[in-house]
Amino acid sequence: MSSSTHSAVVTLTGHLMDTGILARVLDDVLEYGGDYRIDNLDLGRQHQDESRALVEVSASEPELLERILMRVQVHGANAVDPGTATTRPAPSDGVFPEDFYSTTNLETLVRLDREWLRVQRPEMDCGLVVTDGPVVRTVPVSDVRAGDAVVCGAHGVRVELPPQAPRGDEDDFGFMSSSVSSEKPQALLVRQIAERMREVKAAGKRVLWVGGPAVVHTGAAPAMVRLVRAGYVDVLFAGNALATHDIESALFGTSLGVDLAKGSGVPHGHEHHIRAINTIRAAGSIAAAVENGVLTGGVMHALVQAGKPFVLVGSVRDDGPLPDVITDVIDGQRAMRAELPDVGFAIMVATMLHSIATGNILPASVPLVCVDINPATVTKLADRGSAQAMGIVTDIGLFLEQLARELAPE
């Protein structure tokens, strides 16, 4: 390395070869315009043995080196000599200092003096703000306030990868962690998910669902109602569409104007969804419609009756929307984040945009299953940083019916 370069040594520990982590770290260093030298590589001999690598990372400018160090932390690469964190005041509301530390969704620790402090609620693409205590928490850029003490640079920050199972030693649920494919025994996958849900509930944690309107279009709403009543839906994230078509189905027996019992359109069926919205708007809310007897069935009815929360966040294409729908997306993000404490498992069914949005705010420690007929939904979720996402490519109607048979038999 020439004297004009700036460098730091990072360490990686884990199943580096089986998982491909080391290769991804080296690729990222080069992609960001840096260089590397492997100082030491100690490979485990047995499948259960972890490997350890020491890699010297260099860059022509200190600012570029900081960016590279932040980038490789996504893969669990930490500086051997992390030093202590630097904080600078946010220059104004909604603006981080220019060199702010950009977070991952991994468990993160910050050293201010000699003590390492664990960051509250890890979330990707946020900043780290230090408050009295001291306490370090992730804050999205929209919520930072002028004068907040924001961690800057990669110094004094380290991350922890979730526990890794060595190749061949995965538990039953690890069977799902291979590449996305429809060529897997679905009955086995459903049983694994059901067992994980039972474990999460037994541990006192909550199950988060993220759903799209295909839950209703495929005729799977009754199966999901059974899951709600059995206690396996603790909170639902969705958009205007799922709730609207669920309510349309309860009021008119149709979804998008199609008779769910016959599979054919009905006269004036194209009006049903907007009439359903109007009915709920007249009642004031979904809960009010349940209480006054206007809404007597469906997923939303079951959630209200069970006292389970739901967060509906809208989009520019929405009709209505329903009165419960949050139309400011930043307020919607805040409402979703408020429901994340104690979530121990997340399942996302038939919705790309809401799945990615939820994956973006979940810590990597929360197991995440994505079920969709379109493989691209699962792939995009993983590509956007939710590396813990496991995918099942199948029809959501068949999947939910099978899951309900496992967890809520009639």
Tab-separated table of C-alpha atoms in Angstrom:
chain	number	residue	atom	x	y	z
A	1	MET	CA	0.000	0.000	0.000
A	2	SER	CA	1.403	3.423	-0.885
A	3	SER	CA	1.866	6.063	1.773
A	4	SER	CA	-0.835	8.177	0.146
A	5	THR	CA	-3.570	5.609	0.804
A	6	HIS	CA	-5.712	5.333	3.895
A	7	SER	CA	-6.425	1.894	5.317
A	8	ALA	CA	-8.085	-0.073	8.095
A	9	VAL	CA	-8.170	-3.770	8.970
A	10	VAL	CA	-11.554	-5.476	9.261
A	11	THR	CA	-12.345	-8.889	10.669
A	12	LEU	CA	-14.998	-11.388	9.637
A	13	THR	CA	-16.002	-14.462	11.602
A	14	GLY	CA	-18.451	-17.174	10.611
A	15	HIS	CA	-19.024	-19.700	7.849
A	16	LEU	CA	-17.325	-17.416	5.367
A	17	MET	CA	-16.917	-19.825	2.488
A	18	ASP	CA	-20.219	-21.708	2.727
A	19	THR	CA	-22.208	-18.466	2.863
A	20	GLY	CA	-20.118	-16.499	0.366
A	21	ILE	CA	-19.743	-13.592	2.798
A	22	LEU	CA	-16.013	-13.128	2.216
A	23	ALA	CA	-16.483	-12.912	-1.557
A	24	ARG	CA	-19.252	-10.343	-1.155
A	25	VAL	CA	-17.087	-8.195	1.123
A	26	LEU	CA	-14.198	-8.211	-1.354
A	27	ASP	CA	-16.531	-7.442	-4.268
A	28	ASP	CA	-18.013	-4.474	-2.389
A	29	VAL	CA	-14.560	-3.060	-1.600
A	30	LEU	CA	-13.670	-3.063	-5.296
A	31	GLU	CA	-17.088	-1.798	-6.397
A	32	TYR	CA	-16.766	1.217	-4.105
A	33	GLY	CA	-13.354	2.086	-5.560
A	34	GLY	CA	-11.147	0.678	-2.830
A	35	ASP	CA	-8.569	-2.091	-2.634
A	36	TYR	CA	-7.899	-4.950	-0.241
A	37	ARG	CA	-5.262	-7.361	0.996
A	38	ILE	CA	-6.100	-10.519	2.914
A	39	ASP	CA	-3.751	-10.468	5.912
A	40	ASN	CA	-4.959	-13.727	7.407
A	41	LEU	CA	-7.490	-16.420	6.532
A	42	ASP	CA	-8.077	-19.174	9.065
A	43	LEU	CA	-10.492	-21.694	7.553
A	44	GLY	CA	-12.452	-24.074	9.745
A	45	ARG	CA	-11.746	-27.728	9.039
A	46	GLN	CA	-15.151	-29.172	9.933
A	47	HIS	CA	-18.622	-27.998	8.871
A	48	GLN	CA	-19.319	-26.779	12.409
A	49	ASP	CA	-16.056	-24.810	12.609
A	50	GLU	CA	-16.172	-21.094	11.937
A	51	SER	CA	-13.603	-19.323	9.781
A	52	ARG	CA	-11.902	-16.002	10.486
A	53	ALA	CA	-10.448	-13.492	8.061
A	54	LEU	CA	-8.442	-10.318	8.535
A	55	VAL	CA	-8.678	-8.004	5.522
A	56	GLU	CA	-6.848	-4.721	5.080
A	57	VAL	CA	-9.090	-2.295	3.213
A	58	SER	CA	-7.596	0.792	1.589
A	59	ALA	CA	-8.828	3.834	-0.289
A	60	SER	CA	-7.339	6.977	-1.754
A	61	GLU	CA	-9.359	9.331	0.478
A	62	PRO	CA	-10.391	9.006	4.140
A	63	GLU	CA	-14.017	9.798	3.254
A	64	LEU	CA	-14.070	6.958	0.718
A	65	LEU	CA	-12.554	4.571	3.250
A	66	GLU	CA	-15.306	5.482	5.724
A	67	ARG	CA	-17.972	4.728	3.118
A	68	ILE	CA	-16.389	1.364	2.306
A	69	LEU	CA	-16.152	0.433	5.982
A	70	MET	CA	-19.830	1.284	6.436
A	71	ARG	CA	-20.728	-0.737	3.352
A	72	VAL	CA	-18.917	-3.935	4.362
A	73	GLN	CA	-20.584	-3.846	7.772
A	74	VAL	CA	-23.710	-5.021	5.965
A	75	HIS	CA	-21.922	-8.378	5.821
A	76	GLY	CA	-20.739	-8.272	9.441
A	77	ALA	CA	-17.217	-6.985	8.732
A	78	ASN	CA	-16.014	-4.864	11.656
A	79	ALA	CA	-12.856	-2.830	12.093
A	80	VAL	CA	-10.270	-4.567	14.305
A	81	ASP	CA	-9.591	-1.200	15.964
A	82	PRO	CA	-13.006	0.500	15.883
A	83	GLY	CA	-12.049	3.412	18.130
A	84	THR	CA	-14.847	5.516	19.606
A	85	ALA	CA	-17.820	7.055	17.882
A	86	THR	CA	-17.972	10.664	16.777
A	87	THR	CA	-21.222	12.616	17.010
A	88	ARG	CA	-22.214	15.854	15.346
A	89	PRO	CA	-25.393	17.893	15.726
A	90	ALA	CA	-28.004	17.565	12.999
A	91	PRO	CA	-27.888	20.849	11.061
A	92	SER	CA	-31.672	21.157	10.757
A	93	ASP	CA	-34.909	19.216	11.059
A	94	GLY	CA	-34.971	16.288	8.645
A	95	VAL	CA	-31.267	16.551	7.714
A	96	PHE	CA	-28.342	14.436	8.940
A	97	PRO	CA	-24.747	15.704	9.007
A	98	GLU	CA	-23.082	14.932	5.680
A	99	ASP	CA	-20.908	12.090	7.029
A	100	PHE	CA	-23.610	10.393	9.120
A	101	TYR	CA	-23.367	6.655	9.777
A	102	SER	CA	-25.898	4.867	7.550
A	103	THR	CA	-27.330	1.910	9.445
A	104	THR	CA	-27.866	-1.737	8.565
A	105	ASN	CA	-30.678	-3.905	9.932
A	106	LEU	CA	-28.157	-5.979	11.931
A	107	GLU	CA	-27.754	-5.820	15.698
A	108	THR	CA	-25.527	-2.771	16.179
A	109	LEU	CA	-23.356	-1.500	19.019
A	110	VAL	CA	-21.819	1.946	19.480
A	111	ARG	CA	-18.864	2.844	21.731
A	112	LEU	CA	-19.010	6.390	23.015
A	113	ASP	CA	-16.307	6.189	25.682
A	114	ARG	CA	-15.220	2.753	26.837
A	115	GLU	CA	-18.650	1.168	27.020
A	116	TRP	CA	-20.408	-0.482	24.079
A	117	LEU	CA	-24.087	0.471	23.896
A	118	ARG	CA	-26.586	-1.677	22.018
A	119	VAL	CA	-28.670	0.290	19.508
A	120	GLN	CA	-32.413	0.215	20.066
A	121	ARG	CA	-34.537	-1.232	17.219
A	122	PRO	CA	-32.002	-1.854	14.431
A	123	GLU	CA	-33.288	-0.671	11.052
A	124	MET	CA	-31.581	-0.196	7.709
A	125	ASP	CA	-31.030	3.176	6.017
A	126	CYS	CA	-31.379	5.302	9.151
A	127	GLY	CA	-29.039	7.346	11.312
A	128	LEU	CA	-27.942	6.769	14.908
A	129	VAL	CA	-28.936	9.397	17.462
A	130	VAL	CA	-27.479	9.533	20.977
A	131	THR	CA	-29.721	10.805	23.773
A	132	ASP	CA	-29.361	11.146	27.545
A	133	GLY	CA	-28.704	7.960	29.428
A	134	PRO	CA	-26.828	7.518	27.165
A	135	VAL	CA	-29.138	5.728	24.735
A	136	VAL	CA	-28.477	5.100	21.038
A	137	ARG	CA	-31.431	4.575	18.714
A	138	THR	CA	-32.070	4.419	14.992
A	139	VAL	CA	-33.841	7.462	13.577
A	140	PRO	CA	-35.099	7.861	9.996
A	141	VAL	CA	-33.978	11.051	8.308
A	142	SER	CA	-37.532	12.416	8.330
A	143	ASP	CA	-37.619	12.281	12.137
A	144	VAL	CA	-34.230	13.753	13.071
A	145	ARG	CA	-34.374	17.174	14.697
A	146	ALA	CA	-31.927	20.070	14.583
A	147	GLY	CA	-29.263	19.633	17.249
A	148	ASP	CA	-29.733	15.869	17.691
A	149	ALA	CA	-26.398	14.141	18.338
A	150	VAL	CA	-25.886	11.984	15.238
A	151	VAL	CA	-23.164	9.329	14.992
A	152	CYS	CA	-20.858	10.156	12.076
A	153	GLY	CA	-18.396	7.918	10.274
A	154	ALA	CA	-17.794	4.229	10.933
A	155	HIS	CA	-15.568	4.691	13.991
A	156	GLY	CA	-16.864	3.186	17.211
A	157	VAL	CA	-19.598	1.144	15.513
A	158	ARG	CA	-19.775	-2.608	15.150
A	159	VAL	CA	-22.485	-5.003	13.987
A	160	GLU	CA	-23.381	-8.595	14.802
A	161	LEU	CA	-24.607	-11.119	12.255
A	162	PRO	CA	-27.493	-13.373	13.281
A	163	PRO	CA	-26.328	-16.861	14.323
A	164	GLN	CA	-25.339	-18.915	11.287
A	165	ALA	CA	-25.944	-22.627	10.959
A	166	PRO	CA	-23.055	-24.480	9.305
A	167	ARG	CA	-23.835	-26.193	6.042
A	168	GLY	CA	-25.658	-29.466	6.654
A	169	ASP	CA	-26.545	-28.563	10.259
A	170	GLU	CA	-29.525	-26.276	9.619
A	171	ASP	CA	-32.634	-26.830	11.682
A	172	ASP	CA	-35.871	-27.771	9.983
A	173	PHE	CA	-36.698	-24.163	9.208
A	174	GLY	CA	-33.294	-23.697	7.587
A	175	PHE	CA	-34.449	-26.014	4.812
A	176	MET	CA	-36.266	-23.010	3.393
A	177	SER	CA	-33.214	-20.800	3.156
A	178	SER	CA	-32.059	-22.051	-0.229
A	179	SER	CA	-32.690	-20.071	-3.407
A	180	VAL	CA	-36.251	-19.110	-4.251
A	181	SER	CA	-38.009	-21.884	-6.097
A	182	SER	CA	-41.433	-23.367	-6.644
A	183	GLU	CA	-39.892	-26.844	-6.695
A	184	LYS	CA	-40.076	-27.539	-2.982
A	185	PRO	CA	-42.454	-29.794	-1.019
A	186	GLN	CA	-45.005	-27.212	0.046
A	187	ALA	CA	-46.665	-29.334	2.715
A	188	LEU	CA	-43.317	-29.606	4.507
A	189	LEU	CA	-42.713	-25.858	4.259
A	190	VAL	CA	-46.167	-25.101	5.646
A	191	ARG	CA	-45.573	-27.443	8.588
A	192	GLN	CA	-42.256	-25.724	9.293
A	193	ILE	CA	-43.886	-22.290	9.262
A	194	ALA	CA	-46.696	-23.500	11.501
A	195	GLU	CA	-44.187	-24.919	13.979
A	196	ARG	CA	-42.202	-21.677	14.007
A	197	MET	CA	-45.397	-19.709	14.665
A	198	ARG	CA	-46.229	-21.974	17.602
A	199	GLU	CA	-42.738	-21.436	19.013
A	200	VAL	CA	-43.007	-17.663	18.623
A	201	LYS	CA	-46.377	-17.562	20.380
A	202	ALA	CA	-45.122	-19.839	23.172
A	203	ALA	CA	-42.230	-17.421	23.717
A	204	GLY	CA	-44.679	-14.541	24.193
A	205	LYS	CA	-43.787	-12.873	20.905
A	206	ARG	CA	-46.128	-11.584	18.206
A	207	VAL	CA	-46.715	-12.716	14.626
A	208	LEU	CA	-46.813	-9.912	12.053
A	209	TRP	CA	-48.684	-10.405	8.779
A	210	VAL	CA	-48.287	-8.280	5.656
A	211	GLY	CA	-51.021	-8.924	3.132
A	212	GLY	CA	-52.209	-7.985	-0.333
A	213	PRO	CA	-55.687	-8.155	-1.920
A	214	ALA	CA	-54.974	-11.554	-3.481
A	215	VAL	CA	-55.783	-12.971	-0.044
A	216	VAL	CA	-59.381	-12.101	-0.904
A	217	HIS	CA	-59.266	-12.592	-4.691
A	218	THR	CA	-58.081	-16.201	-4.296
A	219	GLY	CA	-60.833	-17.031	-1.813
A	220	ALA	CA	-58.381	-17.371	1.096
A	221	ALA	CA	-60.053	-14.832	3.413
A	222	PRO	CA	-61.993	-17.517	5.368
A	223	ALA	CA	-58.730	-19.351	6.046
A	224	MET	CA	-57.126	-16.152	7.302
A	225	VAL	CA	-60.162	-15.474	9.495
A	226	ARG	CA	-59.573	-18.862	11.126
A	227	LEU	CA	-55.933	-17.932	11.743
A	228	VAL	CA	-56.996	-14.633	13.340
A	229	ARG	CA	-59.460	-16.382	15.624
A	230	ALA	CA	-56.854	-19.002	16.552
A	231	GLY	CA	-54.506	-16.219	17.700
A	232	TYR	CA	-51.865	-16.444	14.970
A	233	VAL	CA	-52.397	-12.948	13.514
A	234	ASP	CA	-51.253	-10.385	16.090
A	235	VAL	CA	-50.922	-7.405	13.755
A	236	LEU	CA	-51.650	-6.820	10.055
A	237	PHE	CA	-49.934	-4.390	7.691
A	238	ALA	CA	-51.750	-3.814	4.414
A	239	GLY	CA	-52.977	-1.197	1.987
A	240	ASN	CA	-56.404	0.081	1.086
A	241	ALA	CA	-56.989	-2.812	-1.330
A	242	LEU	CA	-56.924	-5.804	1.010
A	243	ALA	CA	-59.303	-4.173	3.482
A	244	THR	CA	-61.573	-2.828	0.738
A	245	HIS	CA	-61.993	-6.118	-1.086
A	246	ASP	CA	-62.336	-8.027	2.176
A	247	ILE	CA	-65.181	-5.699	3.143
A	248	GLU	CA	-66.632	-5.879	-0.382
A	249	SER	CA	-66.659	-9.650	-0.037
A	250	ALA	CA	-68.394	-9.479	3.326
A	251	LEU	CA	-71.037	-7.015	2.107
A	252	PHE	CA	-71.657	-8.206	-1.454
A	253	GLY	CA	-70.033	-11.637	-1.808
A	254	THR	CA	-67.702	-10.340	-4.525
A	255	SER	CA	-64.094	-9.301	-4.944
A	256	LEU	CA	-63.408	-6.819	-7.738
A	257	GLY	CA	-66.964	-7.539	-8.806
A	258	VAL	CA	-66.367	-11.283	-9.196
A	259	ASP	CA	-68.682	-13.626	-7.292
A	260	LEU	CA	-66.315	-15.593	-5.052
A	261	ALA	CA	-68.708	-18.536	-4.892
A	262	LYS	CA	-69.176	-18.860	-8.656
A	263	GLY	CA	-66.031	-17.279	-10.074
A	264	SER	CA	-67.969	-15.080	-12.489
A	265	GLY	CA	-68.849	-11.417	-12.687
A	266	VAL	CA	-72.178	-10.085	-11.441
A	267	PRO	CA	-74.280	-7.171	-12.714
A	268	HIS	CA	-72.916	-3.833	-11.481
A	269	GLY	CA	-70.160	-5.753	-9.681
A	270	HIS	CA	-67.585	-3.181	-10.740
A	271	GLU	CA	-69.297	-0.736	-8.354
A	272	HIS	CA	-69.107	-2.960	-5.298
A	273	HIS	CA	-65.675	-1.944	-4.061
A	274	ILE	CA	-66.460	1.773	-4.073
A	275	ARG	CA	-69.852	1.136	-2.494
A	276	ALA	CA	-68.114	-0.882	0.209
A	277	ILE	CA	-65.737	2.025	0.834
A	278	ASN	CA	-68.663	4.440	0.990
A	279	THR	CA	-70.476	2.240	3.502
A	280	ILE	CA	-67.490	2.210	5.861
A	281	ARG	CA	-66.906	5.923	5.423
A	282	ALA	CA	-70.533	6.512	6.412
A	283	ALA	CA	-70.009	4.387	9.532
A	284	GLY	CA	-66.881	6.382	10.420
A	285	SER	CA	-64.393	3.509	10.657
A	286	ILE	CA	-64.040	-0.231	10.235
A	287	ALA	CA	-64.383	-0.743	13.979
A	288	ALA	CA	-67.547	1.376	14.084
A	289	ALA	CA	-69.013	-0.645	11.210
A	290	VAL	CA	-68.373	-3.838	13.185
A	291	GLU	CA	-69.828	-2.397	16.369
A	292	ASN	CA	-73.048	-1.199	14.736
A	293	GLY	CA	-73.594	-4.440	12.841
A	294	VAL	CA	-72.909	-3.117	9.339
A	295	LEU	CA	-69.837	-5.331	8.887
A	296	THR	CA	-70.427	-8.898	10.074
A	297	GLY	CA	-67.687	-11.005	8.469
A	298	GLY	CA	-64.258	-11.107	6.857
A	299	VAL	CA	-60.670	-10.585	7.920
A	300	MET	CA	-61.081	-6.984	9.101
A	301	HIS	CA	-64.178	-7.950	11.096
A	302	ALA	CA	-62.214	-10.789	12.745
A	303	LEU	CA	-59.311	-8.476	13.639
A	304	VAL	CA	-61.652	-5.943	15.253
A	305	GLN	CA	-63.455	-8.660	17.197
A	306	ALA	CA	-60.150	-10.128	18.378
A	307	GLY	CA	-58.812	-6.703	19.386
A	308	LYS	CA	-55.822	-7.049	17.062
A	309	PRO	CA	-54.268	-3.915	15.526
A	310	PHE	CA	-53.908	-3.252	11.819
A	311	VAL	CA	-52.024	-0.549	9.938
A	312	LEU	CA	-53.397	0.387	6.520
A	313	VAL	CA	-51.166	2.679	4.469
A	314	GLY	CA	-52.409	4.082	1.173
A	315	SER	CA	-50.979	4.893	-2.236
A	316	VAL	CA	-51.709	7.326	-5.032
A	317	ARG	CA	-53.813	4.747	-6.893
A	318	ASP	CA	-56.307	4.160	-4.057
A	319	ASP	CA	-60.044	4.644	-4.417
A	320	GLY	CA	-61.701	6.277	-1.436
A	321	PRO	CA	-59.782	5.382	0.593
A	322	LEU	CA	-61.282	3.701	3.652
A	323	PRO	CA	-61.329	6.046	6.659
A	324	ASP	CA	-58.771	3.911	8.505
A	325	VAL	CA	-56.178	4.250	5.738
A	326	ILE	CA	-53.193	6.487	6.527
A	327	THR	CA	-52.626	8.613	3.445
A	328	ASP	CA	-49.368	10.294	4.525
A	329	VAL	CA	-46.671	7.675	3.879
A	330	ILE	CA	-44.307	9.069	6.531
A	331	ASP	CA	-47.089	8.846	9.120
A	332	GLY	CA	-47.713	5.340	7.799
A	333	GLN	CA	-44.083	4.366	8.371
A	334	ARG	CA	-44.273	5.712	11.923
A	335	ALA	CA	-47.458	3.743	12.601
A	336	MET	CA	-45.827	0.564	11.274
A	337	ARG	CA	-42.700	1.070	13.382
A	338	ALA	CA	-44.871	1.547	16.475
A	339	GLU	CA	-46.204	-2.016	16.049
A	340	LEU	CA	-42.811	-3.726	15.768
A	341	PRO	CA	-41.942	-4.222	19.472
A	342	ASP	CA	-42.248	-7.892	20.473
A	343	VAL	CA	-42.678	-9.073	16.877
A	344	GLY	CA	-40.923	-12.434	16.698
A	345	PHE	CA	-41.961	-13.608	13.232
A	346	ALA	CA	-43.142	-11.895	10.043
A	347	ILE	CA	-45.035	-13.466	7.172
A	348	MET	CA	-45.701	-11.564	3.960
A	349	VAL	CA	-48.323	-12.831	1.544
A	350	ALA	CA	-49.056	-11.635	-1.988
A	351	THR	CA	-47.845	-8.051	-1.814
A	352	MET	CA	-44.600	-6.703	-3.239
A	353	LEU	CA	-44.639	-3.055	-2.168
A	354	HIS	CA	-45.848	-3.585	1.389
A	355	SER	CA	-43.469	-6.532	1.805
A	356	ILE	CA	-40.460	-4.436	0.791
A	357	ALA	CA	-41.641	-1.523	2.940
A	358	THR	CA	-41.969	-3.778	5.971
A	359	GLY	CA	-38.680	-5.557	5.289
A	360	ASN	CA	-36.989	-2.154	5.277
A	361	ILE	CA	-38.011	-1.438	8.887
A	362	LEU	CA	-37.547	-4.917	10.375
A	363	PRO	CA	-34.346	-5.904	12.173
A	364	ALA	CA	-32.475	-8.811	10.606
A	365	SER	CA	-33.061	-10.825	13.789
A	366	VAL	CA	-36.769	-11.236	12.979
A	367	PRO	CA	-37.379	-14.355	10.830
A	368	LEU	CA	-39.190	-13.396	7.645
A	369	VAL	CA	-41.150	-15.551	5.209
A	370	CYS	CA	-42.447	-14.189	1.911
A	371	VAL	CA	-45.124	-16.123	-0.007
A	372	ASP	CA	-46.037	-15.072	-3.534
A	373	ILE	CA	-46.906	-16.599	-6.886
A	374	ASN	CA	-44.300	-14.267	-8.414
A	375	PRO	CA	-40.673	-15.238	-7.618
A	376	ALA	CA	-39.569	-11.636	-8.259
A	377	THR	CA	-41.345	-10.494	-5.100
A	378	VAL	CA	-39.151	-12.649	-2.894
A	379	THR	CA	-36.010	-11.855	-4.881
A	380	LYS	CA	-36.567	-8.095	-4.692
A	381	LEU	CA	-37.187	-8.293	-0.958
A	382	ALA	CA	-33.819	-9.984	-0.418
A	383	ASP	CA	-32.062	-7.655	-2.877
A	384	ARG	CA	-33.201	-4.637	-0.883
A	385	GLY	CA	-31.394	-5.746	2.242
A	386	SER	CA	-33.750	-8.237	3.900
A	387	ALA	CA	-31.223	-11.043	3.662
A	388	GLN	CA	-33.164	-13.083	6.231
A	389	ALA	CA	-36.120	-13.383	3.827
A	390	MET	CA	-37.097	-16.949	2.963
A	391	GLY	CA	-39.348	-17.500	-0.007
A	392	ILE	CA	-42.160	-19.776	-1.062
A	393	VAL	CA	-43.445	-19.489	-4.611
A	394	THR	CA	-47.033	-20.703	-4.660
A	395	ASP	CA	-50.674	-19.707	-4.926
A	396	ILE	CA	-51.593	-17.778	-1.798
A	397	GLY	CA	-55.056	-19.309	-1.614
A	398	LEU	CA	-53.718	-22.857	-1.415
A	399	PHE	CA	-50.979	-21.818	1.013
A	400	LEU	CA	-53.312	-20.115	3.477
A	401	GLU	CA	-55.753	-22.993	3.411
A	402	GLN	CA	-52.958	-25.434	4.222
A	403	LEU	CA	-51.595	-23.206	6.986
A	404	ALA	CA	-55.063	-22.836	8.517
A	405	ARG	CA	-55.443	-26.628	8.512
A	406	GLU	CA	-52.190	-26.871	10.483
A	407	LEU	CA	-52.880	-24.115	13.006
A	408	ALA	CA	-56.655	-23.694	13.101
A	409	PRO	CA	-58.378	-26.930	12.056
A	410	GLU	CA	-62.120	-26.631	11.685
